[in-house]
Coordinates of C-alpha atoms in Angstrom, one line a residue:
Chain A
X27 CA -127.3 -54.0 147.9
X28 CA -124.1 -53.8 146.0
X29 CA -121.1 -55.5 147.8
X30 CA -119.5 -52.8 146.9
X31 CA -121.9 -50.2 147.7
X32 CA -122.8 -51.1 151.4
X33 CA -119.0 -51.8 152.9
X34 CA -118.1 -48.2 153.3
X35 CA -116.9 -48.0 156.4
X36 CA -118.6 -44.7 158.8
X37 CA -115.1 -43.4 158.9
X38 CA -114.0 -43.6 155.0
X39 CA -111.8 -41.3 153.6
X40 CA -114.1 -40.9 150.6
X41 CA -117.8 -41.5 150.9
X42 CA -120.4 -41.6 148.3
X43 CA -124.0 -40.6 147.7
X44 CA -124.1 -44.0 147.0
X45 CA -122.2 -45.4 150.1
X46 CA -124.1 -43.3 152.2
X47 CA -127.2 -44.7 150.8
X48 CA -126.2 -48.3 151.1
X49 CA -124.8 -47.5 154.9
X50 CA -128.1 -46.4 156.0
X51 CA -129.8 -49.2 154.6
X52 CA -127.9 -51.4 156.2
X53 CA -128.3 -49.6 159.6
X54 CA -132.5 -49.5 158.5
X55 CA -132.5 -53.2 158.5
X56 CA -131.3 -53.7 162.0
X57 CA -132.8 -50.5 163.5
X58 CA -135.9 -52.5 164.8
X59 CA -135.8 -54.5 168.4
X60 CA -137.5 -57.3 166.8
X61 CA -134.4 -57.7 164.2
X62 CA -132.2 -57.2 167.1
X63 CA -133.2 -60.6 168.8
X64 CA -133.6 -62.3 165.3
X65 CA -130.4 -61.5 164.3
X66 CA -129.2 -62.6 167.9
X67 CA -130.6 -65.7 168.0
X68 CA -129.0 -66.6 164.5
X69 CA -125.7 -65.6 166.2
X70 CA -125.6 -67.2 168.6
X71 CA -127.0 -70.9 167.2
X72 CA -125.1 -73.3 166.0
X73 CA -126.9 -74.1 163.0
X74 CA -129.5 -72.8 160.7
X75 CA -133.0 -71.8 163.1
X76 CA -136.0 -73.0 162.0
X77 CA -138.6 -70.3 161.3
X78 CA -140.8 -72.5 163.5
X79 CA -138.6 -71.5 166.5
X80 CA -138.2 -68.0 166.2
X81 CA -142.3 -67.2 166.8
X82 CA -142.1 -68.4 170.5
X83 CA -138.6 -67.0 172.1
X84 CA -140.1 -63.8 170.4
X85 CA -143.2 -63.4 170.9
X86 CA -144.2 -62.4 167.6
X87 CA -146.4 -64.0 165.2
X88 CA -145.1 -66.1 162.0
X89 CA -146.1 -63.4 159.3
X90 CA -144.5 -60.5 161.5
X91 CA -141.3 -62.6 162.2
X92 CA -141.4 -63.2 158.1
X93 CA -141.7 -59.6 157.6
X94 CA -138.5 -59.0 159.4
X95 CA -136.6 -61.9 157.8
X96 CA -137.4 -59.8 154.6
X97 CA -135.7 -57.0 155.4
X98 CA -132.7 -58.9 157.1
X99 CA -132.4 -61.0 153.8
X100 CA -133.0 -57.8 151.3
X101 CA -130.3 -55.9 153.6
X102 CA -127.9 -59.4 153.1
X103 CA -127.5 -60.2 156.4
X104 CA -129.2 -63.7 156.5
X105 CA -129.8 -66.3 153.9
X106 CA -132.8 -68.9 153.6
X107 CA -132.6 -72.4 153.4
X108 CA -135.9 -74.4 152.7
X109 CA -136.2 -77.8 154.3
X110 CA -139.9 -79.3 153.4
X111 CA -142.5 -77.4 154.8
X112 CA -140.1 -75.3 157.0
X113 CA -137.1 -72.2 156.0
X114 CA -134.5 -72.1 158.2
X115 CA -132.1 -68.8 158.7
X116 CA -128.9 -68.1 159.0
X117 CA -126.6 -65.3 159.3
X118 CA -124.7 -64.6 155.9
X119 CA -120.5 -64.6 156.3
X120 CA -121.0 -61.0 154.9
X121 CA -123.1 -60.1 157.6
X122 CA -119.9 -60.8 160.0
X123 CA -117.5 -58.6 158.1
X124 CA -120.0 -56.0 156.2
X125 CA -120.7 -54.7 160.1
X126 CA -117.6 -54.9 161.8
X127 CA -116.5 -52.6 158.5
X128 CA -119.7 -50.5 158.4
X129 CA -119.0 -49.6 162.3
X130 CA -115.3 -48.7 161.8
X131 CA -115.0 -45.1 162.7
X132 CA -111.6 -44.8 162.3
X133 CA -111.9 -46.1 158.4
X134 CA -109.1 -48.8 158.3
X135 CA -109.8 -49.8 154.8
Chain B
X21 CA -129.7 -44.2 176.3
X22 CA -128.0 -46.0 179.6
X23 CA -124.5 -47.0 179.0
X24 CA -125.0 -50.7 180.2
X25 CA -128.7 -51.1 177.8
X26 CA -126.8 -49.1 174.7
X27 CA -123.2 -51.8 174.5
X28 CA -124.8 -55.6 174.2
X29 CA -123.3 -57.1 171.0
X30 CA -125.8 -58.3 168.2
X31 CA -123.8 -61.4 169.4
X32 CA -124.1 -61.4 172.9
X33 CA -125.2 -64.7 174.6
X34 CA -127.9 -63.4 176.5
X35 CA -129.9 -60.2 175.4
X36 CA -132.8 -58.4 177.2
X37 CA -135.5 -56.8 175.7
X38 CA -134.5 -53.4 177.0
X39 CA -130.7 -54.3 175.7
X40 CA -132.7 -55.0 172.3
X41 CA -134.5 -51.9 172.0
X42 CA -131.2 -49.9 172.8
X43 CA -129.2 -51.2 170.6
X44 CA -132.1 -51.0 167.8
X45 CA -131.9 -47.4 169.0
X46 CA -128.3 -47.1 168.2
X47 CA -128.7 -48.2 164.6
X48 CA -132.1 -46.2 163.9
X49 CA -129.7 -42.9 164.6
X50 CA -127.5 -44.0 161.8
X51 CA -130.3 -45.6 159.4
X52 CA -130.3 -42.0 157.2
X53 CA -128.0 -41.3 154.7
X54 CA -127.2 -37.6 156.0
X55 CA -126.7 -38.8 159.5
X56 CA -124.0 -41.3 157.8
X57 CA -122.0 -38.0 155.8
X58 CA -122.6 -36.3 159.2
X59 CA -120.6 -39.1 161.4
X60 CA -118.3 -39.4 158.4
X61 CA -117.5 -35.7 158.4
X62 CA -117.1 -35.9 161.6
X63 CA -114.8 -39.3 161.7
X64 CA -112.3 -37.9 159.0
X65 CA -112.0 -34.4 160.4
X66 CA -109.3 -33.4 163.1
X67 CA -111.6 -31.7 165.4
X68 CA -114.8 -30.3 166.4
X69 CA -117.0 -29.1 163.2
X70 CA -118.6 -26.1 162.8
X71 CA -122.3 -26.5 162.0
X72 CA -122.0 -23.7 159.6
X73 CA -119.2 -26.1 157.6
X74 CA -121.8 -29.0 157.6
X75 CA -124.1 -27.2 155.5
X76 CA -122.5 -27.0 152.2
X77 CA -120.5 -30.2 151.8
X78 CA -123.9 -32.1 153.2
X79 CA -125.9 -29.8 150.8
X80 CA -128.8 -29.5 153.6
X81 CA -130.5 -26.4 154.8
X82 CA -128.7 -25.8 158.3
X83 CA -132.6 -26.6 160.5
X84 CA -132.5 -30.0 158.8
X85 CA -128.4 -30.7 159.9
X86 CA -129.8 -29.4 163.4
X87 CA -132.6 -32.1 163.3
X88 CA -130.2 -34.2 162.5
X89 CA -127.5 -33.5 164.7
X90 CA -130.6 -33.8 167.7
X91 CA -130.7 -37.9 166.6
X92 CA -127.2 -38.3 166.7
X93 CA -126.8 -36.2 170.4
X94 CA -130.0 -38.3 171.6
X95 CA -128.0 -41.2 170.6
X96 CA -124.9 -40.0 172.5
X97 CA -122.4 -40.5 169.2
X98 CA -122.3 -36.9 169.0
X99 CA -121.4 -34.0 171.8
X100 CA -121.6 -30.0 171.1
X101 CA -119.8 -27.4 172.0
X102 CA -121.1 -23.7 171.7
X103 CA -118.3 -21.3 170.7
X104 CA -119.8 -17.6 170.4
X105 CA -122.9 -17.8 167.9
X106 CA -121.6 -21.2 166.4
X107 CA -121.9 -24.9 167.8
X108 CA -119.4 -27.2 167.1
X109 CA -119.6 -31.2 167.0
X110 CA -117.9 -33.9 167.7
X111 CA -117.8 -37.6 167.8
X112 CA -118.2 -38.7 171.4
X113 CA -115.3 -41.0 173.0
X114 CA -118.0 -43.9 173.6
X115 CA -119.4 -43.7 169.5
X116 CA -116.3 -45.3 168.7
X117 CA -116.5 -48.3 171.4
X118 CA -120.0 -48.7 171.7
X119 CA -120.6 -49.0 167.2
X120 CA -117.8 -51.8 167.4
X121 CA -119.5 -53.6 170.2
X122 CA -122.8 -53.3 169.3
X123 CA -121.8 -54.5 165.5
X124 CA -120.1 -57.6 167.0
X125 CA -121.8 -60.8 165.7
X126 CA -119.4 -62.7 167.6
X127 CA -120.5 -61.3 171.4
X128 CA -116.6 -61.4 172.5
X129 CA -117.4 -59.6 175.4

């Protein structure tokens, strides 16, 4: 996803096919209750979360929570960080402003 | 969606599972490109849009903007208003609060 591309705000003056595209891929990646609490446990930690720790709070098992963490990392909203056996996850600084803009109705760009 | 389950912040310190799936909710109604024209059509116009103006800009056979316009009514972003054979839309008051919440990584609330 384009930098570009996928910070059209909802309320642009001008959107493109393209925009559009990128907008509702964004949107995709968190349309999913799983990826909700993923992405709210990376919020709200201080640090990078181990993948290790993310099976148990959710519930899920360690190839489904890795399934998700592809599509939050593909959409650009978390980044990995490999520490020996283990990755750890963290919320991207794009993540903060890409949706604050994506959400804007009102288009203040 | 309830309007207590549909507002928790992607941020917020605590989050439920039914809070999750709402929100997840929220963001599957705006993970299509055509939804995202729709709501911007509807964000940069000065009032209520005629479903027979969404048509051509969108380039979409009117049954598929009504099958859209259902996902974005279900999600309560959208509200209708039938004048003579028409139906016009609107964003709702609470699609412009609720995205901004919801898209807060920070949970300020």
């Amino acid at each position: 996803m384009s930098a570009v591309a996928c910070c059209a705000p909802l309320g642009a003056a001008v959107l493109s096919d393209d925009e559009a595209a990128a907008t509702a891929g964004l949107f995709r990646a968190l349309a999913d209750p799983a990826r909700v609490r993923i992405v709210n446990v990376l919020a709200t930690s201080d640090g990078p979360v181990c993948v290790c720790n993310l099976t148990e709070p959710l519930g899920l098992t360690q190839p489904t929570v890795s399934h998700h963490m592809k599509k939050l990392l593909d959409a650009g909203l978390v980044e990995r960080e490999q520490r020996g056996k283990w990755a750890y996850f963290s919320l991207t600084g794009e993540a903060f402003t890409t949706l604050a803009r994506v959400a804007d109705l009102k288009g203040a760009s």
